[in-house]
PDB file of C-alpha atoms in Angstrom:
ATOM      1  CA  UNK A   1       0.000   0.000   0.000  1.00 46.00           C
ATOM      2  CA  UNK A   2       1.303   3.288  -1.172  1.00 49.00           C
ATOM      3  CA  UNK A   3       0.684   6.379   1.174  1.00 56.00           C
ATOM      4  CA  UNK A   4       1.423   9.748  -0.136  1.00 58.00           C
ATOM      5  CA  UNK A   5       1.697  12.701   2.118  1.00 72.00           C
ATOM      6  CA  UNK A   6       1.500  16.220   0.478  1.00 70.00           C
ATOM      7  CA  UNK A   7       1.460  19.915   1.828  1.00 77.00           C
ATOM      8  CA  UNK A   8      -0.188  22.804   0.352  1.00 80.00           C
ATOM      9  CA  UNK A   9       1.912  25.617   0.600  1.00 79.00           C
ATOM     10  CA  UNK A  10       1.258  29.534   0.612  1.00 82.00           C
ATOM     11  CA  UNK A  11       4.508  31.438   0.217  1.00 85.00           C
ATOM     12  CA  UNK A  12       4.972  35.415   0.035  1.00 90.00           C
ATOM     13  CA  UNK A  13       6.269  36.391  -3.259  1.00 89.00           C
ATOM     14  CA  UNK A  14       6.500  40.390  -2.656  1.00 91.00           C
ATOM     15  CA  UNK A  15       4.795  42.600   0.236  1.00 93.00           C
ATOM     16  CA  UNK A  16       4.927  46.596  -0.379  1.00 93.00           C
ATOM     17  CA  UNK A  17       3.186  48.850   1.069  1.00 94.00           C
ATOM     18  CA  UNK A  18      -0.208  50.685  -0.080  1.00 93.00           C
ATOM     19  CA  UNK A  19       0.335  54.030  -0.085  1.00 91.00           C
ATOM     20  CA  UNK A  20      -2.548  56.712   1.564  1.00 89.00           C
ATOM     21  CA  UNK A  21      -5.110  54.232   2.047  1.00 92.00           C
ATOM     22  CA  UNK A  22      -6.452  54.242   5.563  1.00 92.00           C
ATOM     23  CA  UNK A  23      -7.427  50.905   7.763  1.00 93.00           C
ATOM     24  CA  UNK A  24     -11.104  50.844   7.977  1.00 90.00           C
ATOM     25  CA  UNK A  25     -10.940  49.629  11.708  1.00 91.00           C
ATOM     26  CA  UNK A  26      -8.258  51.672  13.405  1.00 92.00           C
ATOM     27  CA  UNK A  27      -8.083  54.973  11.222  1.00 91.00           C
ATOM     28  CA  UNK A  28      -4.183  54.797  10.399  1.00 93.00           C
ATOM     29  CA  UNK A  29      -3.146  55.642   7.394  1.00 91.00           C
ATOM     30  CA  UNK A  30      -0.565  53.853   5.505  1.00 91.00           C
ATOM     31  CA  UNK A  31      -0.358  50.933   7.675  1.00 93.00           C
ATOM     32  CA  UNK A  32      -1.703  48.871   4.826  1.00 94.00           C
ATOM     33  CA  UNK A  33       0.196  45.990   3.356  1.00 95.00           C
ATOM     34  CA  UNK A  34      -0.038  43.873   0.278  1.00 95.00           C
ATOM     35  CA  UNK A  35       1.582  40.762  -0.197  1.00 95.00           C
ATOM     36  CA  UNK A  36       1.499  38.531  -3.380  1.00 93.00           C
ATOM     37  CA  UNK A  37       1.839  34.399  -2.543  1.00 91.00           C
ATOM     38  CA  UNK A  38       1.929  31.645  -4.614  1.00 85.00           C
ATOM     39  CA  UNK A  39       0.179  28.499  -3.658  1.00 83.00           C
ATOM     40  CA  UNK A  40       0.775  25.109  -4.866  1.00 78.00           C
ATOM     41  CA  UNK A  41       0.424  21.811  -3.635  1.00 77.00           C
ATOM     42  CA  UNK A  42       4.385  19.807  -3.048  1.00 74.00           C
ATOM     43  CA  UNK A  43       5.599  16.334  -1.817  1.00 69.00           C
ATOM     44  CA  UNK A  44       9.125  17.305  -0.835  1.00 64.00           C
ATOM     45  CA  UNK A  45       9.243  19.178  -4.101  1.00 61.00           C
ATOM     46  CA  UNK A  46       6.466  21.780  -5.418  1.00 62.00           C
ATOM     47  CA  UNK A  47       4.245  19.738  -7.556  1.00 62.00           C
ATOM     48  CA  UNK A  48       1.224  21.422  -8.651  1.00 68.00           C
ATOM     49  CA  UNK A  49       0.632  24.800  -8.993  1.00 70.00           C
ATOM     50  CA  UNK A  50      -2.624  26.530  -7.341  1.00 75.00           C
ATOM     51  CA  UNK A  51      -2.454  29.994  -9.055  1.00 76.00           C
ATOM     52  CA  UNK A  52      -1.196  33.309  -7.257  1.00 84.00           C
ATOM     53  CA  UNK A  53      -3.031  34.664  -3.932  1.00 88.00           C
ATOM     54  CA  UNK A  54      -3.236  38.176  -2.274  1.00 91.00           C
ATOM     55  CA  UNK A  55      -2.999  39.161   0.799  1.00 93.00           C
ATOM     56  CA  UNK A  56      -4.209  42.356   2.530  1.00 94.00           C
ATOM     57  CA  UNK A  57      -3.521  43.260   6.154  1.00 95.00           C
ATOM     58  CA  UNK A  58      -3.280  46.689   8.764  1.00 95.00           C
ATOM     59  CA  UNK A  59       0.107  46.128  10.174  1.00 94.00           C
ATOM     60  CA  UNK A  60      -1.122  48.498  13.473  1.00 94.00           C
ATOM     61  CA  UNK A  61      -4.103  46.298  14.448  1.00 94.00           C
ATOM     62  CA  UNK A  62      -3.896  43.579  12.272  1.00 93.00           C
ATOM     63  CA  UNK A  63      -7.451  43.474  10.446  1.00 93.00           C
ATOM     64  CA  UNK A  64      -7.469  41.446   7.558  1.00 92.00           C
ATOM     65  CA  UNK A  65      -8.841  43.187   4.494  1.00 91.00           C
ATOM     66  CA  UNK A  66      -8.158  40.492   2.203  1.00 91.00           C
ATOM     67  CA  UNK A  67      -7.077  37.187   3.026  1.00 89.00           C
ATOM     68  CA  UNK A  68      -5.446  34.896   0.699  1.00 87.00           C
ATOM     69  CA  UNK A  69      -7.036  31.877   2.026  1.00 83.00           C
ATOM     70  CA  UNK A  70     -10.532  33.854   0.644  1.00 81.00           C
ATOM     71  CA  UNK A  71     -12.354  32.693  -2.709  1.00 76.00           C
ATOM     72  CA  UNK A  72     -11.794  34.058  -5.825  1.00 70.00           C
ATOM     73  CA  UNK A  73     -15.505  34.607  -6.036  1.00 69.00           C
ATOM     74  CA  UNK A  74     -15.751  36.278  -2.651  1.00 70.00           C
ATOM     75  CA  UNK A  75     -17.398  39.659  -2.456  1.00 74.00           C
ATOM     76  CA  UNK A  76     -14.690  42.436  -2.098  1.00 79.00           C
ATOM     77  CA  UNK A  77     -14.939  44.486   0.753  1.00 81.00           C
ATOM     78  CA  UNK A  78     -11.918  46.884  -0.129  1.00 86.00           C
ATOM     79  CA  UNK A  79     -11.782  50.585  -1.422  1.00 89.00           C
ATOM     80  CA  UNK A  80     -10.722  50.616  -5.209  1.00 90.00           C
ATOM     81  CA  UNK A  81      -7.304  51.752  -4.336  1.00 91.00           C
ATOM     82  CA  UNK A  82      -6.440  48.142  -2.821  1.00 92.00           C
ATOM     83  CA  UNK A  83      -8.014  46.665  -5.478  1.00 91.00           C
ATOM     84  CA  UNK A  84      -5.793  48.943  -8.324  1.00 92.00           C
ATOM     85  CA  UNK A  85      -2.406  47.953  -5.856  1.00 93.00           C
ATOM     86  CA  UNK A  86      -3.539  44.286  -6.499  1.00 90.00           C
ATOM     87  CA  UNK A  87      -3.809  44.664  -9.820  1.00 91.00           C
ATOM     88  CA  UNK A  88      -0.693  46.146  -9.979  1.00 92.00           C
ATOM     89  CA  UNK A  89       1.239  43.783  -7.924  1.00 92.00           C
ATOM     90  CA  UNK A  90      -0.079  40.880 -10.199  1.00 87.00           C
ATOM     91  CA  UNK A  91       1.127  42.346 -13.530  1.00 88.00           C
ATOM     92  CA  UNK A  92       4.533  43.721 -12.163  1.00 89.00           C
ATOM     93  CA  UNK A  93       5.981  40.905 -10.324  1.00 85.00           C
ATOM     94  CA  UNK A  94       8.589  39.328 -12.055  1.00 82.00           C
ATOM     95  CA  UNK A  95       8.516  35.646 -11.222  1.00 75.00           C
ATOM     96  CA  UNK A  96      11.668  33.768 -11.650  1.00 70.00           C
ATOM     97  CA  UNK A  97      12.162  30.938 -14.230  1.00 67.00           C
ATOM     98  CA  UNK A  98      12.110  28.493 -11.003  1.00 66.00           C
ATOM     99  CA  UNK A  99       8.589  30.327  -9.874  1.00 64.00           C
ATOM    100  CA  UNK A 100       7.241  30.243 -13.801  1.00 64.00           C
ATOM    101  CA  UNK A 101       8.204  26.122 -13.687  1.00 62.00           C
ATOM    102  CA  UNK A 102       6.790  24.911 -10.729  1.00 61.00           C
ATOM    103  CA  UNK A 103       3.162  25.086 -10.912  1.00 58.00           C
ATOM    104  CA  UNK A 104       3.614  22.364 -14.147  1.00 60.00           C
ATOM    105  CA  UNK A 105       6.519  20.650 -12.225  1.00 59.00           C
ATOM    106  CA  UNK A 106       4.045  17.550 -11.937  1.00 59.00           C
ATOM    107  CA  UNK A 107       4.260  16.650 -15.600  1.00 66.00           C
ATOM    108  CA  UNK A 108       7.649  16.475 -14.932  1.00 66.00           C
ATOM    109  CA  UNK A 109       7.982  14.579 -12.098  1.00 67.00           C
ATOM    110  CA  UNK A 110       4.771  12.216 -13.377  1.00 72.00           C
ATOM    111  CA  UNK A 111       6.542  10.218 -15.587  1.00 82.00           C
ATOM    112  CA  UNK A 112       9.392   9.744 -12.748  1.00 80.00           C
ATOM    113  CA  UNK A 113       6.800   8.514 -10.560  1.00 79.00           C
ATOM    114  CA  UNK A 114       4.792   6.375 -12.959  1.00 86.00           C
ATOM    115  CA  UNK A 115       8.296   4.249 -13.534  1.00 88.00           C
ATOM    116  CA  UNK A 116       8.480   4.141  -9.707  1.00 88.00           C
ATOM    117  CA  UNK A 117       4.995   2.693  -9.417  1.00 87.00           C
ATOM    118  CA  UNK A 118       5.915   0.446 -12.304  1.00 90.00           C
ATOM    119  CA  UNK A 119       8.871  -0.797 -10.463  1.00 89.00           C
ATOM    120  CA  UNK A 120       7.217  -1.565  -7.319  1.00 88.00           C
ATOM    121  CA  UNK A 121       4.299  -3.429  -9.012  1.00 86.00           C
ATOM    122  CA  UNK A 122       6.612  -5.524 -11.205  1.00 89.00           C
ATOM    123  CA  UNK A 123       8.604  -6.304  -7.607  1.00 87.00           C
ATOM    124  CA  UNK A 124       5.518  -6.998  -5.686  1.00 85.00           C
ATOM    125  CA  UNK A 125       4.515  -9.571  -8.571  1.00 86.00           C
ATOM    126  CA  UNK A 126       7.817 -11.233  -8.618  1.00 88.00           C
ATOM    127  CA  UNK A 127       7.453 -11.700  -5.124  1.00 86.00           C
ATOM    128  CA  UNK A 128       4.025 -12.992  -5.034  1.00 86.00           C
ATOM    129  CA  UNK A 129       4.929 -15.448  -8.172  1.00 88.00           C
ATOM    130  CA  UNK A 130       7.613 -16.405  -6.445  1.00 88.00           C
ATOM    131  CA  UNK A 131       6.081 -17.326  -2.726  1.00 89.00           C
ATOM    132  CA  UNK A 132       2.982 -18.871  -4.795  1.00 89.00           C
ATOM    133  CA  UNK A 133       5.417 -21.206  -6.412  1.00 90.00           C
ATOM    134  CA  UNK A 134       6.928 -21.918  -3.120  1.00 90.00           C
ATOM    135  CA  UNK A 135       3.777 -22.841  -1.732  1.00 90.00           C
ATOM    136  CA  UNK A 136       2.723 -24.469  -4.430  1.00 90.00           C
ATOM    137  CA  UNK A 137       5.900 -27.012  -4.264  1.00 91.00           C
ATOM    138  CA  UNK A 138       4.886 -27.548  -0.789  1.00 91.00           C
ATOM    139  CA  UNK A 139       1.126 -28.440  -1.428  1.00 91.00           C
ATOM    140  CA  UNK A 140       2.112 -30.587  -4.489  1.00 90.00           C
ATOM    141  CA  UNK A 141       4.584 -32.654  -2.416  1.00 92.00           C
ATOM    142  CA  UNK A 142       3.811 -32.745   1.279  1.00 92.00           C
ATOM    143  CA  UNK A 143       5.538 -34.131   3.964  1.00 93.00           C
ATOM    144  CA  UNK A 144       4.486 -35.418   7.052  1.00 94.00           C
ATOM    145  CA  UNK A 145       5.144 -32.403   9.850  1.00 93.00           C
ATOM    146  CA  UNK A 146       3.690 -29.995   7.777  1.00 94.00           C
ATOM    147  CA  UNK A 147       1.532 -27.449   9.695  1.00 94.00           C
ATOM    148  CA  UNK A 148      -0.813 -25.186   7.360  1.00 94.00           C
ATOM    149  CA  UNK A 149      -2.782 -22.207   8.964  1.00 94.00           C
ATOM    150  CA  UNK A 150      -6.170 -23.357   7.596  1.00 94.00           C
ATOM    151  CA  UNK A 151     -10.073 -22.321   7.603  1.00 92.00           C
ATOM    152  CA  UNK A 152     -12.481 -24.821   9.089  1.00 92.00           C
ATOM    153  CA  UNK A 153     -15.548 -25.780   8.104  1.00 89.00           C
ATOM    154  CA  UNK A 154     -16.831 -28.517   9.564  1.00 84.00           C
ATOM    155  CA  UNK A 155     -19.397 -27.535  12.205  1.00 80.00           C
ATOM    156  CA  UNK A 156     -20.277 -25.590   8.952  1.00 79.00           C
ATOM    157  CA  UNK A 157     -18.794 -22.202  10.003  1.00 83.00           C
ATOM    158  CA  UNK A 158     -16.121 -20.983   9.134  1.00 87.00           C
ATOM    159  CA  UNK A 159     -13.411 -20.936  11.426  1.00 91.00           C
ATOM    160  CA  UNK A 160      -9.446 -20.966  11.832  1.00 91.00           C
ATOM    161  CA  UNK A 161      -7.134 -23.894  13.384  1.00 93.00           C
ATOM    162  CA  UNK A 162      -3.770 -25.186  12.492  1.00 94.00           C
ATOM    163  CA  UNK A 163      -3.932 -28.433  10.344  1.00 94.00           C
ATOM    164  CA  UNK A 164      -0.658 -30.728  11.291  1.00 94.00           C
ATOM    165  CA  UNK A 165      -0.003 -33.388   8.541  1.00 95.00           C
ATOM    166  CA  UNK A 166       0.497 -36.903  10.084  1.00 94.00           C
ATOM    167  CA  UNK A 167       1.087 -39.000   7.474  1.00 93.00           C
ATOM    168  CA  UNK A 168       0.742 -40.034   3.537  1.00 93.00           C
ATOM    169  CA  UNK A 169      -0.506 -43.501   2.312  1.00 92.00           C
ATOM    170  CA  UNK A 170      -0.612 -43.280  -1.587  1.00 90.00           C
ATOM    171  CA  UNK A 171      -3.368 -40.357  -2.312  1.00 87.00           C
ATOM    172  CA  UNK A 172      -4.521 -40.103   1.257  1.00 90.00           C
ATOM    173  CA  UNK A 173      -3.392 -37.696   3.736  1.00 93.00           C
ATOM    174  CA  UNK A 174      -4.140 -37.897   7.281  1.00 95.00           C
ATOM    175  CA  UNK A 175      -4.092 -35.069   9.084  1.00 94.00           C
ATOM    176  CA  UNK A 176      -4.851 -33.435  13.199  1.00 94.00           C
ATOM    177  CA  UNK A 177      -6.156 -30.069  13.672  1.00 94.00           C
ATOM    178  CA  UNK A 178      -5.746 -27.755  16.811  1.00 93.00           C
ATOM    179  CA  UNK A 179      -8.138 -28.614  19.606  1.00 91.00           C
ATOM    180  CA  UNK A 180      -8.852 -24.759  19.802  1.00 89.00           C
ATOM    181  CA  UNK A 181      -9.997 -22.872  16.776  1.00 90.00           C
ATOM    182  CA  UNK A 182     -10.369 -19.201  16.265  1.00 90.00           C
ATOM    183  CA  UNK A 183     -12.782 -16.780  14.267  1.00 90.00           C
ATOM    184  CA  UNK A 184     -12.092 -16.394  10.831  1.00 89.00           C
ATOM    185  CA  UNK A 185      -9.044 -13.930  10.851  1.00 88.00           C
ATOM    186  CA  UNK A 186      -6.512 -12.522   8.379  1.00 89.00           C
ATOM    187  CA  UNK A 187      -4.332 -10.762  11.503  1.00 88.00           C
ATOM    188  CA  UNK A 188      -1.222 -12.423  12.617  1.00 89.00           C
ATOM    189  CA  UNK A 189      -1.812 -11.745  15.979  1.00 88.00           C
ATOM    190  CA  UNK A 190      -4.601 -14.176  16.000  1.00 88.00           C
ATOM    191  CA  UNK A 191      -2.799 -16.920  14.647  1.00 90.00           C
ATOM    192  CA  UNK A 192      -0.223 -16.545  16.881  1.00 87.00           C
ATOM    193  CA  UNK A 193      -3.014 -17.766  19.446  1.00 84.00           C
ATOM    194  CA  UNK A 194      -3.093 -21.174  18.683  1.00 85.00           C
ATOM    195  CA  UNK A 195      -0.166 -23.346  19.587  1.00 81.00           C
ATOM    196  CA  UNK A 196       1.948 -25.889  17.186  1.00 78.00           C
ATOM    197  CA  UNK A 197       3.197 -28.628  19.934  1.00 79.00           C
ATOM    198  CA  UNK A 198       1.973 -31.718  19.691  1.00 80.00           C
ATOM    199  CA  UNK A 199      -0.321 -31.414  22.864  1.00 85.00           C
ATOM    200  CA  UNK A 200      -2.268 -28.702  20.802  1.00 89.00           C
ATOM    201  CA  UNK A 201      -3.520 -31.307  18.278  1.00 92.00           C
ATOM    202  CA  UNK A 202      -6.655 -33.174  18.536  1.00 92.00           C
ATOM    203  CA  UNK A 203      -6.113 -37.096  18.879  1.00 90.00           C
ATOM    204  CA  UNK A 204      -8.839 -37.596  15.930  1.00 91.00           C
ATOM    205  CA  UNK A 205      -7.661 -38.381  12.533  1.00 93.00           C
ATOM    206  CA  UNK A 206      -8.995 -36.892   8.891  1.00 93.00           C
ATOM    207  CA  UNK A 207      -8.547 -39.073   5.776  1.00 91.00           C
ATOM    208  CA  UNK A 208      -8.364 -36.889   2.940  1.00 90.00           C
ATOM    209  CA  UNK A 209      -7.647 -36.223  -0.367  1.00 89.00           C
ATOM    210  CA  UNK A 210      -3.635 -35.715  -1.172  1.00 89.00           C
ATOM    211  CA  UNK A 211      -3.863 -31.921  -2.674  1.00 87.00           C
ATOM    212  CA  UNK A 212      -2.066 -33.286  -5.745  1.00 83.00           C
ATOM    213  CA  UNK A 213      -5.346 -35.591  -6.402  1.00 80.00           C
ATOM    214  CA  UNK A 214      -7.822 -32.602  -6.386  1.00 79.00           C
ATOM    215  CA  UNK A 215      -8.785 -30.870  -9.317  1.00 77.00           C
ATOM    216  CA  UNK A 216      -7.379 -27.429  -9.706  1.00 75.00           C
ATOM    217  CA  UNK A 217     -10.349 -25.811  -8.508  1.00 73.00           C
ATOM    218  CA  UNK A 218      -9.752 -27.454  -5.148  1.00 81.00           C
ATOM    219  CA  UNK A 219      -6.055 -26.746  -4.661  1.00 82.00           C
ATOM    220  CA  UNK A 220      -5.450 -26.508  -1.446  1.00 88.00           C
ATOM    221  CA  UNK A 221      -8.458 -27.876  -0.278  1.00 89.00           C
ATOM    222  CA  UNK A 222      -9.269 -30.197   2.235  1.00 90.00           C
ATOM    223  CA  UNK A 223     -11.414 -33.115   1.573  1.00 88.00           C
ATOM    224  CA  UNK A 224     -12.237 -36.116   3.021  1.00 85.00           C
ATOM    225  CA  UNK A 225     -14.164 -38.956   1.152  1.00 79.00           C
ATOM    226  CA  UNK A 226     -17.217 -40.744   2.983  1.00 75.00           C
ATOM    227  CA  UNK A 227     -19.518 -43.746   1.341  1.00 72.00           C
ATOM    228  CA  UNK A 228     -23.174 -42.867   1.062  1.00 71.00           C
ATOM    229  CA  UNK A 229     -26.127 -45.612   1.707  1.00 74.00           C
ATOM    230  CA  UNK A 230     -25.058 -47.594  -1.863  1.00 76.00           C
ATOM    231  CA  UNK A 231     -21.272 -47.635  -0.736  1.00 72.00           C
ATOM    232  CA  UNK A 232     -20.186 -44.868  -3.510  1.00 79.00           C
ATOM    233  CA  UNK A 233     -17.666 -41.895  -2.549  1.00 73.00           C
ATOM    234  CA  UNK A 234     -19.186 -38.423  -1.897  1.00 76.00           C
ATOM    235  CA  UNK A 235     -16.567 -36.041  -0.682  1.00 81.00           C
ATOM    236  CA  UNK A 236     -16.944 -33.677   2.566  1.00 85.00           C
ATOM    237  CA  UNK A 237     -15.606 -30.345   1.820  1.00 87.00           C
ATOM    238  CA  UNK A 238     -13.374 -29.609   5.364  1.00 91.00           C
ATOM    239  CA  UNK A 239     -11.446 -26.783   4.632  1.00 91.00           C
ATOM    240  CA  UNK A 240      -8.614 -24.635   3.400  1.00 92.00           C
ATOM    241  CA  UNK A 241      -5.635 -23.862   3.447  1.00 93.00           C
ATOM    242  CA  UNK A 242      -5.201 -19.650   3.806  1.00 92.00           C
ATOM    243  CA  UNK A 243      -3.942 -17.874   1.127  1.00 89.00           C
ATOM    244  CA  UNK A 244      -2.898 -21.328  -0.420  1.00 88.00           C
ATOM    245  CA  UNK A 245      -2.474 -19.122  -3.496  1.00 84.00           C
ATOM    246  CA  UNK A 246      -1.279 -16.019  -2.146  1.00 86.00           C
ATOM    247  CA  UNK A 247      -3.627 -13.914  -3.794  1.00 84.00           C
ATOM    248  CA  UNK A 248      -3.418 -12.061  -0.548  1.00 84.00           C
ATOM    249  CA  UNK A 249      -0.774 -10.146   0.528  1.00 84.00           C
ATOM    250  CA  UNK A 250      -0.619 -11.293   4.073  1.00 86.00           C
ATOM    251  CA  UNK A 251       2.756 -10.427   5.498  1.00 84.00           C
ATOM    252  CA  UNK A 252       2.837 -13.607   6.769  1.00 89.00           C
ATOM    253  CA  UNK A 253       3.554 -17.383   6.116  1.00 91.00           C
ATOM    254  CA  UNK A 254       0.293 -19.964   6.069  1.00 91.00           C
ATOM    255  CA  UNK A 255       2.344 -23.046   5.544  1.00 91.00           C
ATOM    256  CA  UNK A 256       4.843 -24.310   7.958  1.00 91.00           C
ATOM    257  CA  UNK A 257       7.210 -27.198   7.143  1.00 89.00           C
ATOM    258  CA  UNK A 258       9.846 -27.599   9.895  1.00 75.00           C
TER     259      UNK A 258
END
């Protein structure tokens, strides 16, 4: 997950005085600043451009007559002398090359960023091809010790407990889960609840289904096999094993082989 932080940022360009105009609030005359800003929007560097602001304050008692801050379409409530200094200030500040390239400096940095983005997706892939192979290997070939963080279903909710893989005869599997089981969970924390020693595992035995003998719908999967009235095979869907296809970016392991 990618979090950016950003800062919109006023800075004062130019302040100068306006000459013989007189505070509304205190009476002084020529106490009246004017100060140009320009607003943009930066991430370490100034990004995006916001336009130019103005500023209009008493510097004896500090009423505001314009703040920068205020809409464009705000109703002016200054004499037509402020509003001619504005004008003014606007159309005779130089800006520097630096000031004239930073309100577009996104479109350069975009494409900078885009490869970045790239990059990380193209690592984050790898990664996840790479651990799904890994698990994959594992499911394919088990070995007996093999502890997979798994939901169950067999009181038909859906629950979490560690599966422990006993042994393998041919295609069957037989496998202990935890005496304890926990809500359905995709935090770390509450896996780390149930235990892996032996004294954690039920004594009851499943038969089921070696992974490599499912179809590929049911990889990972576990199922075990029951004989109906007529003696034929019906399977019993048990459960799964979490993120047996790391389509999930976890941040941590689901199969255990020590």
């Amino acid at each position: 997950m990618l979090i950016f932080i950003y800062q919109i940022i006023t800075k004062p360009l130019q302040t100068k005085p306006i000459i013989d105009e007189v505070c509304p609030v205190c009476g002084h005359k020529n106490t009246i600043d004017l100060t140009l800003y320009m607003r943009y929007i930066a991430m370490g560097i100034p990004l995006f451009g916001m336009g130019r602001r103005t500023g209009v304050v008493c510097t004896n008692c500090a009423h505001v007559l314009k703040s920068p801050d205020s809409s464009i379409f705000a109703k002016k409530k200054y004499s037509a002398n402020v509003a001619k200094a504005i004008s003014d200030i606007r159309h005779n500040h130089k800006r520097t090359l630096w000031q004239l390239v930073y309100p577009w400096s996104i479109w350069f940095v975009m494409p900078f960023l885009i490869l970045i983005l790239w990059g990380i997706t193209l690592i984050n892939k790898k990664r996840t091809s790479a651990k799904a192979n890994q698990y994959k290997e594992l499911l394919m070939h088990p070995k007996p010790g093999d502890i997979y963080k798994a939901t169950w279903a067999e009181s038909g909710m859906s629950e979490g407990a560690l599966v422990k893989l006993m042994r393998i005869n041919g295609d069957t599997m037989y496998i202990v889960k935890t005496r304890k089981n926990i809500p359905f969970s995709f935090s770390e924390q509450d896996w780390n609840n149930l235990e892996s020693d032996p004294a954690s595992f039920e004594g009851k035995e499943y038969k089921i289904k070696k992974f490599s003998a499912l179809k590929k719908e049911n990889y990972g999967d576990f199922f075990m096999y029951d004989n109906d009235e007529n003696g034929r095979e019906y399977p019993k869907f048990l459960g799964a094993v979490l993120n047996s296809e790391c389509e999930m970016d976890l941040g941590f392991e689901t199969i255990y082989r020590r």
